[in-house]
Amino acid sequence: MIRAAVPADVPVLHAMIRELAEYERAPEEARATEEQLREALFGAHPAVHAHLAEDETGEPVGFALWFLNFSTWRGVHGIYLEDLYVRPAARGGGHGKALLTRLARLCAERGYERLEWSVLDWNAPSIAFYEALGARPQDGWTVYRLTDEALKTLGA
């Protein structure tokens, strides 16, 4: 079952974000607090959205956290999938595909023309999963990021 997150889900979402950071070999980079997550998802001006995957007992086993982007070339919004995670014990049960299907359905319903995300180049199981669904890498593009001191310096 896939459902939209509610405020009571913040602790489990936060826990799964930490699990994802461990899986991606970067636990020290996951500094977001439950309070920050609650504000981003459910504050006065929500900037992100989340869906949870539940198993047959109602236990949360995965999530998708996403936000809107915009294509100047197509003139419409799309969805940027920030995180997709399914707990190891639940992998292979269709939860990841169900989460992506829900987001694709939202795109179709709202007239969004893109569903995009990034994947670590060493994450062969995820790459194979995404390609089996029809997703294709965007050759010729490199992701850049400003953070920490470089961001502060540029902003000063």
mmCIF file with all atom_site columns, C-alpha atoms in Angstrom:
data_model
loop_
_atom_site.group_PDB
_atom_site.id
_atom_site.type_symbol
_atom_site.label_atom_id
_atom_site.label_alt_id
_atom_site.label_comp_id
_atom_site.label_asym_id
_atom_site.label_entity_id
_atom_site.label_seq_id
_atom_site.pdbx_PDB_ins_code
_atom_site.Cartn_x
_atom_site.Cartn_y
_atom_site.Cartn_z
_atom_site.occupancy
_atom_site.B_iso_or_equiv
_atom_site.pdbx_formal_charge
_atom_site.auth_seq_id
_atom_site.auth_comp_id
_atom_site.auth_asym_id
_atom_site.auth_atom_id
_atom_site.pdbx_PDB_model_num
ATOM 1   C CA . MET A 1 1   ? 0.000  0.000  0.000   1.00 0.00 ? 1   MET A CA 1
ATOM 2   C CA . ILE A 1 2   ? 1.219  3.471  -0.888  1.00 0.00 ? 2   ILE A CA 1
ATOM 3   C CA . ARG A 1 3   ? -0.096 6.483  0.987   1.00 0.00 ? 3   ARG A CA 1
ATOM 4   C CA . ALA A 1 4   ? 0.780  10.121 1.484   1.00 0.00 ? 4   ALA A CA 1
ATOM 5   C CA . ALA A 1 5   ? 2.787  10.810 4.613   1.00 0.00 ? 5   ALA A CA 1
ATOM 6   C CA . VAL A 1 6   ? 1.114  12.443 7.606   1.00 0.00 ? 6   VAL A CA 1
ATOM 7   C CA . PRO A 1 7   ? 2.769  14.324 10.501  1.00 0.00 ? 7   PRO A CA 1
ATOM 8   C CA . ALA A 1 8   ? 2.818  11.194 12.689  1.00 0.00 ? 8   ALA A CA 1
ATOM 9   C CA . ASP A 1 9   ? 5.115  9.567  10.084  1.00 0.00 ? 9   ASP A CA 1
ATOM 10  C CA . VAL A 1 10  ? 7.982  12.010 10.633  1.00 0.00 ? 10  VAL A CA 1
ATOM 11  C CA . PRO A 1 11  ? 9.902  9.775  13.095  1.00 0.00 ? 11  PRO A CA 1
ATOM 12  C CA . VAL A 1 12  ? 9.808  6.740  10.776  1.00 0.00 ? 12  VAL A CA 1
ATOM 13  C CA . LEU A 1 13  ? 10.683 8.892  7.761   1.00 0.00 ? 13  LEU A CA 1
ATOM 14  C CA . HIS A 1 14  ? 13.624 10.332 9.666   1.00 0.00 ? 14  HIS A CA 1
ATOM 15  C CA . ALA A 1 15  ? 14.753 6.838  10.668  1.00 0.00 ? 15  ALA A CA 1
ATOM 16  C CA . MET A 1 16  ? 14.586 5.599  7.070   1.00 0.00 ? 16  MET A CA 1
ATOM 17  C CA . ILE A 1 17  ? 16.501 8.663  5.850   1.00 0.00 ? 17  ILE A CA 1
ATOM 18  C CA . ARG A 1 18  ? 19.248 7.711  8.306   1.00 0.00 ? 18  ARG A CA 1
ATOM 19  C CA . GLU A 1 19  ? 19.133 4.108  7.020   1.00 0.00 ? 19  GLU A CA 1
ATOM 20  C CA . LEU A 1 20  ? 19.451 5.387  3.453   1.00 0.00 ? 20  LEU A CA 1
ATOM 21  C CA . ALA A 1 21  ? 22.456 7.506  4.421   1.00 0.00 ? 21  ALA A CA 1
ATOM 22  C CA . GLU A 1 22  ? 24.109 4.415  5.915   1.00 0.00 ? 22  GLU A CA 1
ATOM 23  C CA . TYR A 1 23  ? 23.386 2.442  2.735   1.00 0.00 ? 23  TYR A CA 1
ATOM 24  C CA . GLU A 1 24  ? 24.844 5.247  0.621   1.00 0.00 ? 24  GLU A CA 1
ATOM 25  C CA . ARG A 1 25  ? 27.982 5.242  2.788   1.00 0.00 ? 25  ARG A CA 1
ATOM 26  C CA . ALA A 1 26  ? 27.501 8.800  4.007   1.00 0.00 ? 26  ALA A CA 1
ATOM 27  C CA . PRO A 1 27  ? 25.815 8.746  7.434   1.00 0.00 ? 27  PRO A CA 1
ATOM 28  C CA . GLU A 1 28  ? 27.664 11.874 8.564   1.00 0.00 ? 28  GLU A CA 1
ATOM 29  C CA . GLU A 1 29  ? 26.041 13.870 5.757   1.00 0.00 ? 29  GLU A CA 1
ATOM 30  C CA . ALA A 1 30  ? 22.468 13.175 6.903   1.00 0.00 ? 30  ALA A CA 1
ATOM 31  C CA . ARG A 1 31  ? 22.124 16.018 9.395   1.00 0.00 ? 31  ARG A CA 1
ATOM 32  C CA . ALA A 1 32  ? 18.424 16.828 8.997   1.00 0.00 ? 32  ALA A CA 1
ATOM 33  C CA . THR A 1 33  ? 16.408 16.718 12.205  1.00 0.00 ? 33  THR A CA 1
ATOM 34  C CA . GLU A 1 34  ? 12.864 15.503 12.709  1.00 0.00 ? 34  GLU A CA 1
ATOM 35  C CA . GLU A 1 35  ? 11.831 19.110 13.319  1.00 0.00 ? 35  GLU A CA 1
ATOM 36  C CA . GLN A 1 36  ? 13.285 20.233 9.979   1.00 0.00 ? 36  GLN A CA 1
ATOM 37  C CA . LEU A 1 37  ? 11.574 17.377 8.199   1.00 0.00 ? 37  LEU A CA 1
ATOM 38  C CA . ARG A 1 38  ? 8.245  18.142 9.884   1.00 0.00 ? 38  ARG A CA 1
ATOM 39  C CA . GLU A 1 39  ? 8.470  21.812 8.857   1.00 0.00 ? 39  GLU A CA 1
ATOM 40  C CA . ALA A 1 40  ? 9.458  20.995 5.255   1.00 0.00 ? 40  ALA A CA 1
ATOM 41  C CA . LEU A 1 41  ? 6.647  18.478 4.846   1.00 0.00 ? 41  LEU A CA 1
ATOM 42  C CA . PHE A 1 42  ? 3.857  19.927 6.972   1.00 0.00 ? 42  PHE A CA 1
ATOM 43  C CA . GLY A 1 43  ? 4.743  23.528 7.861   1.00 0.00 ? 43  GLY A CA 1
ATOM 44  C CA . ALA A 1 44  ? 3.004  26.671 6.681   1.00 0.00 ? 44  ALA A CA 1
ATOM 45  C CA . HIS A 1 45  ? 4.649  26.414 3.243   1.00 0.00 ? 45  HIS A CA 1
ATOM 46  C CA . PRO A 1 46  ? 5.413  22.743 2.514   1.00 0.00 ? 46  PRO A CA 1
ATOM 47  C CA . ALA A 1 47  ? 8.322  22.464 0.111   1.00 0.00 ? 47  ALA A CA 1
ATOM 48  C CA . VAL A 1 48  ? 8.509  18.682 -0.165  1.00 0.00 ? 48  VAL A CA 1
ATOM 49  C CA . HIS A 1 49  ? 6.129  15.743 -0.186  1.00 0.00 ? 49  HIS A CA 1
ATOM 50  C CA . ALA A 1 50  ? 6.462  12.145 0.880   1.00 0.00 ? 50  ALA A CA 1
ATOM 51  C CA . HIS A 1 51  ? 4.724  8.844  0.268   1.00 0.00 ? 51  HIS A CA 1
ATOM 52  C CA . LEU A 1 52  ? 5.163  5.734  2.342   1.00 0.00 ? 52  LEU A CA 1
ATOM 53  C CA . ALA A 1 53  ? 5.036  2.104  1.325   1.00 0.00 ? 53  ALA A CA 1
ATOM 54  C CA . GLU A 1 54  ? 3.513  -0.215 3.898   1.00 0.00 ? 54  GLU A CA 1
ATOM 55  C CA . ASP A 1 55  ? 3.644  -3.984 4.088   1.00 0.00 ? 55  ASP A CA 1
ATOM 56  C CA . GLU A 1 56  ? 0.586  -6.205 4.586   1.00 0.00 ? 56  GLU A CA 1
ATOM 57  C CA . THR A 1 57  ? 0.651  -5.499 8.354   1.00 0.00 ? 57  THR A CA 1
ATOM 58  C CA . GLY A 1 58  ? 0.667  -1.715 7.884   1.00 0.00 ? 58  GLY A CA 1
ATOM 59  C CA . GLU A 1 59  ? 4.346  -1.396 8.835   1.00 0.00 ? 59  GLU A CA 1
ATOM 60  C CA . PRO A 1 60  ? 6.197  1.324  6.865   1.00 0.00 ? 60  PRO A CA 1
ATOM 61  C CA . VAL A 1 61  ? 8.875  -0.355 4.743   1.00 0.00 ? 61  VAL A CA 1
ATOM 62  C CA . GLY A 1 62  ? 9.853  2.409  2.325   1.00 0.00 ? 62  GLY A CA 1
ATOM 63  C CA . PHE A 1 63  ? 9.344  5.973  1.240   1.00 0.00 ? 63  PHE A CA 1
ATOM 64  C CA . ALA A 1 64  ? 9.661  8.439  -1.602  1.00 0.00 ? 64  ALA A CA 1
ATOM 65  C CA . LEU A 1 65  ? 10.448 12.058 -0.792  1.00 0.00 ? 65  LEU A CA 1
ATOM 66  C CA . TRP A 1 66  ? 9.982  14.502 -3.670  1.00 0.00 ? 66  TRP A CA 1
ATOM 67  C CA . PHE A 1 67  ? 9.411  18.079 -4.727  1.00 0.00 ? 67  PHE A CA 1
ATOM 68  C CA . LEU A 1 68  ? 8.330  19.954 -7.827  1.00 0.00 ? 68  LEU A CA 1
ATOM 69  C CA . ASN A 1 69  ? 10.806 21.151 -10.409 1.00 0.00 ? 69  ASN A CA 1
ATOM 70  C CA . PHE A 1 70  ? 10.133 23.086 -13.605 1.00 0.00 ? 70  PHE A CA 1
ATOM 71  C CA . SER A 1 71  ? 11.256 22.612 -17.189 1.00 0.00 ? 71  SER A CA 1
ATOM 72  C CA . THR A 1 72  ? 11.768 25.876 -19.033 1.00 0.00 ? 72  THR A CA 1
ATOM 73  C CA . TRP A 1 73  ? 11.944 23.874 -22.270 1.00 0.00 ? 73  TRP A CA 1
ATOM 74  C CA . ARG A 1 74  ? 8.638  22.078 -21.767 1.00 0.00 ? 74  ARG A CA 1
ATOM 75  C CA . GLY A 1 75  ? 6.939  24.855 -19.821 1.00 0.00 ? 75  GLY A CA 1
ATOM 76  C CA . VAL A 1 76  ? 5.524  22.577 -17.126 1.00 0.00 ? 76  VAL A CA 1
ATOM 77  C CA . HIS A 1 77  ? 6.380  21.203 -13.725 1.00 0.00 ? 77  HIS A CA 1
ATOM 78  C CA . GLY A 1 78  ? 7.847  17.808 -13.064 1.00 0.00 ? 78  GLY A CA 1
ATOM 79  C CA . ILE A 1 79  ? 8.735  15.788 -10.003 1.00 0.00 ? 79  ILE A CA 1
ATOM 80  C CA . TYR A 1 80  ? 12.246 15.518 -8.659  1.00 0.00 ? 80  TYR A CA 1
ATOM 81  C CA . LEU A 1 81  ? 12.595 12.413 -6.527  1.00 0.00 ? 81  LEU A CA 1
ATOM 82  C CA . GLU A 1 82  ? 15.059 13.295 -3.785  1.00 0.00 ? 82  GLU A CA 1
ATOM 83  C CA . ASP A 1 83  ? 14.994 9.932  -2.035  1.00 0.00 ? 83  ASP A CA 1
ATOM 84  C CA . LEU A 1 84  ? 13.573 6.502  -2.756  1.00 0.00 ? 84  LEU A CA 1
ATOM 85  C CA . TYR A 1 85  ? 14.247 3.879  -0.125  1.00 0.00 ? 85  TYR A CA 1
ATOM 86  C CA . VAL A 1 86  ? 12.935 0.438  0.731   1.00 0.00 ? 86  VAL A CA 1
ATOM 87  C CA . ARG A 1 87  ? 14.181 -1.321 3.824   1.00 0.00 ? 87  ARG A CA 1
ATOM 88  C CA . PRO A 1 88  ? 16.408 -4.318 2.984   1.00 0.00 ? 88  PRO A CA 1
ATOM 89  C CA . ALA A 1 89  ? 14.025 -6.948 4.390   1.00 0.00 ? 89  ALA A CA 1
ATOM 90  C CA . ALA A 1 90  ? 11.225 -5.630 2.145   1.00 0.00 ? 90  ALA A CA 1
ATOM 91  C CA . ARG A 1 91  ? 13.210 -5.335 -1.089  1.00 0.00 ? 91  ARG A CA 1
ATOM 92  C CA . GLY A 1 92  ? 11.928 -7.400 -3.974  1.00 0.00 ? 92  GLY A CA 1
ATOM 93  C CA . GLY A 1 93  ? 8.364  -7.078 -2.723  1.00 0.00 ? 93  GLY A CA 1
ATOM 94  C CA . GLY A 1 94  ? 7.294  -4.463 -5.262  1.00 0.00 ? 94  GLY A CA 1
ATOM 95  C CA . HIS A 1 95  ? 7.359  -1.496 -2.865  1.00 0.00 ? 95  HIS A CA 1
ATOM 96  C CA . GLY A 1 96  ? 9.892  0.549  -4.844  1.00 0.00 ? 96  GLY A CA 1
ATOM 97  C CA . LYS A 1 97  ? 7.999  0.032  -8.074  1.00 0.00 ? 97  LYS A CA 1
ATOM 98  C CA . ALA A 1 98  ? 4.728  0.912  -6.333  1.00 0.00 ? 98  ALA A CA 1
ATOM 99  C CA . LEU A 1 99  ? 6.218  4.179  -5.030  1.00 0.00 ? 99  LEU A CA 1
ATOM 100 C CA . LEU A 1 100 ? 7.522  5.133  -8.483  1.00 0.00 ? 100 LEU A CA 1
ATOM 101 C CA . THR A 1 101 ? 4.198  4.137  -10.050 1.00 0.00 ? 101 THR A CA 1
ATOM 102 C CA . ARG A 1 102 ? 2.388  6.460  -7.641  1.00 0.00 ? 102 ARG A CA 1
ATOM 103 C CA . LEU A 1 103 ? 4.670  9.358  -8.593  1.00 0.00 ? 103 LEU A CA 1
ATOM 104 C CA . ALA A 1 104 ? 4.278  8.591  -12.313 1.00 0.00 ? 104 ALA A CA 1
ATOM 105 C CA . ARG A 1 105 ? 0.512  8.585  -11.801 1.00 0.00 ? 105 ARG A CA 1
ATOM 106 C CA . LEU A 1 106 ? 0.732  11.998 -10.095 1.00 0.00 ? 106 LEU A CA 1
ATOM 107 C CA . CYS A 1 107 ? 2.691  13.279 -13.091 1.00 0.00 ? 107 CYS A CA 1
ATOM 108 C CA . ALA A 1 108 ? 0.046  11.986 -15.486 1.00 0.00 ? 108 ALA A CA 1
ATOM 109 C CA . GLU A 1 109 ? -2.842 13.378 -13.430 1.00 0.00 ? 109 GLU A CA 1
ATOM 110 C CA . ARG A 1 110 ? -1.279 16.833 -13.071 1.00 0.00 ? 110 ARG A CA 1
ATOM 111 C CA . GLY A 1 111 ? 0.218  17.194 -16.540 1.00 0.00 ? 111 GLY A CA 1
ATOM 112 C CA . TYR A 1 112 ? 3.816  16.996 -15.343 1.00 0.00 ? 112 TYR A CA 1
ATOM 113 C CA . GLU A 1 113 ? 6.152  15.775 -18.062 1.00 0.00 ? 113 GLU A CA 1
ATOM 114 C CA . ARG A 1 114 ? 9.205  14.574 -16.118 1.00 0.00 ? 114 ARG A CA 1
ATOM 115 C CA . LEU A 1 115 ? 10.025 12.353 -13.184 1.00 0.00 ? 115 LEU A CA 1
ATOM 116 C CA . GLU A 1 116 ? 13.721 12.684 -12.452 1.00 0.00 ? 116 GLU A CA 1
ATOM 117 C CA . TRP A 1 117 ? 16.220 11.549 -9.826  1.00 0.00 ? 117 TRP A CA 1
ATOM 118 C CA . SER A 1 118 ? 19.901 10.842 -9.308  1.00 0.00 ? 118 SER A CA 1
ATOM 119 C CA . VAL A 1 119 ? 21.508 7.522  -8.494  1.00 0.00 ? 119 VAL A CA 1
ATOM 120 C CA . LEU A 1 120 ? 25.012 6.820  -7.265  1.00 0.00 ? 120 LEU A CA 1
ATOM 121 C CA . ASP A 1 121 ? 27.094 5.344  -10.059 1.00 0.00 ? 121 ASP A CA 1
ATOM 122 C CA . TRP A 1 122 ? 28.177 2.375  -7.892  1.00 0.00 ? 122 TRP A CA 1
ATOM 123 C CA . ASN A 1 123 ? 24.601 1.398  -7.019  1.00 0.00 ? 123 ASN A CA 1
ATOM 124 C CA . ALA A 1 124 ? 24.207 -1.327 -9.648  1.00 0.00 ? 124 ALA A CA 1
ATOM 125 C CA . PRO A 1 125 ? 21.067 -2.927 -8.117  1.00 0.00 ? 125 PRO A CA 1
ATOM 126 C CA . SER A 1 126 ? 19.190 0.379  -8.194  1.00 0.00 ? 126 SER A CA 1
ATOM 127 C CA . ILE A 1 127 ? 20.401 1.233  -11.691 1.00 0.00 ? 127 ILE A CA 1
ATOM 128 C CA . ALA A 1 128 ? 19.208 -2.150 -12.962 1.00 0.00 ? 128 ALA A CA 1
ATOM 129 C CA . PHE A 1 129 ? 15.850 -1.657 -11.203 1.00 0.00 ? 129 PHE A CA 1
ATOM 130 C CA . TYR A 1 130 ? 15.342 1.814  -12.718 1.00 0.00 ? 130 TYR A CA 1
ATOM 131 C CA . GLU A 1 131 ? 16.341 0.715  -16.209 1.00 0.00 ? 131 GLU A CA 1
ATOM 132 C CA . ALA A 1 132 ? 13.960 -2.264 -16.002 1.00 0.00 ? 132 ALA A CA 1
ATOM 133 C CA . LEU A 1 133 ? 11.167 0.280  -15.484 1.00 0.00 ? 133 LEU A CA 1
ATOM 134 C CA . GLY A 1 134 ? 12.197 2.186  -18.605 1.00 0.00 ? 134 GLY A CA 1
ATOM 135 C CA . ALA A 1 135 ? 14.221 4.979  -16.980 1.00 0.00 ? 135 ALA A CA 1
ATOM 136 C CA . ARG A 1 136 ? 17.337 6.062  -18.839 1.00 0.00 ? 136 ARG A CA 1
ATOM 137 C CA . PRO A 1 137 ? 20.438 7.921  -17.648 1.00 0.00 ? 137 PRO A CA 1
ATOM 138 C CA . GLN A 1 138 ? 20.887 11.448 -18.902 1.00 0.00 ? 138 GLN A CA 1
ATOM 139 C CA . ASP A 1 139 ? 24.218 11.273 -20.712 1.00 0.00 ? 139 ASP A CA 1
ATOM 140 C CA . GLY A 1 140 ? 26.170 14.452 -21.063 1.00 0.00 ? 140 GLY A CA 1
ATOM 141 C CA . TRP A 1 141 ? 25.002 15.967 -17.770 1.00 0.00 ? 141 TRP A CA 1
ATOM 142 C CA . THR A 1 142 ? 27.077 16.242 -14.615 1.00 0.00 ? 142 THR A CA 1
ATOM 143 C CA . VAL A 1 143 ? 25.542 17.184 -11.273 1.00 0.00 ? 143 VAL A CA 1
ATOM 144 C CA . TYR A 1 144 ? 27.178 20.121 -9.521  1.00 0.00 ? 144 TYR A CA 1
ATOM 145 C CA . ARG A 1 145 ? 26.629 21.182 -5.933  1.00 0.00 ? 145 ARG A CA 1
ATOM 146 C CA . LEU A 1 146 ? 27.626 24.081 -3.715  1.00 0.00 ? 146 LEU A CA 1
ATOM 147 C CA . THR A 1 147 ? 27.541 23.389 0.026   1.00 0.00 ? 147 THR A CA 1
ATOM 148 C CA . ASP A 1 148 ? 29.168 24.402 3.272   1.00 0.00 ? 148 ASP A CA 1
ATOM 149 C CA . GLU A 1 149 ? 32.053 26.885 2.963   1.00 0.00 ? 149 GLU A CA 1
ATOM 150 C CA . ALA A 1 150 ? 31.911 27.182 -0.837  1.00 0.00 ? 150 ALA A CA 1
ATOM 151 C CA . LEU A 1 151 ? 28.235 28.131 -0.648  1.00 0.00 ? 151 LEU A CA 1
ATOM 152 C CA . LYS A 1 152 ? 28.833 30.594 2.184   1.00 0.00 ? 152 LYS A CA 1
ATOM 153 C CA . THR A 1 153 ? 31.752 32.172 0.350   1.00 0.00 ? 153 THR A CA 1
ATOM 154 C CA . LEU A 1 154 ? 29.817 32.609 -2.883  1.00 0.00 ? 154 LEU A CA 1
ATOM 155 C CA . GLY A 1 155 ? 26.805 33.966 -1.016  1.00 0.00 ? 155 GLY A CA 1
ATOM 156 C CA . ALA A 1 156 ? 28.910 36.517 0.826   1.00 0.00 ? 156 ALA A CA 1
#
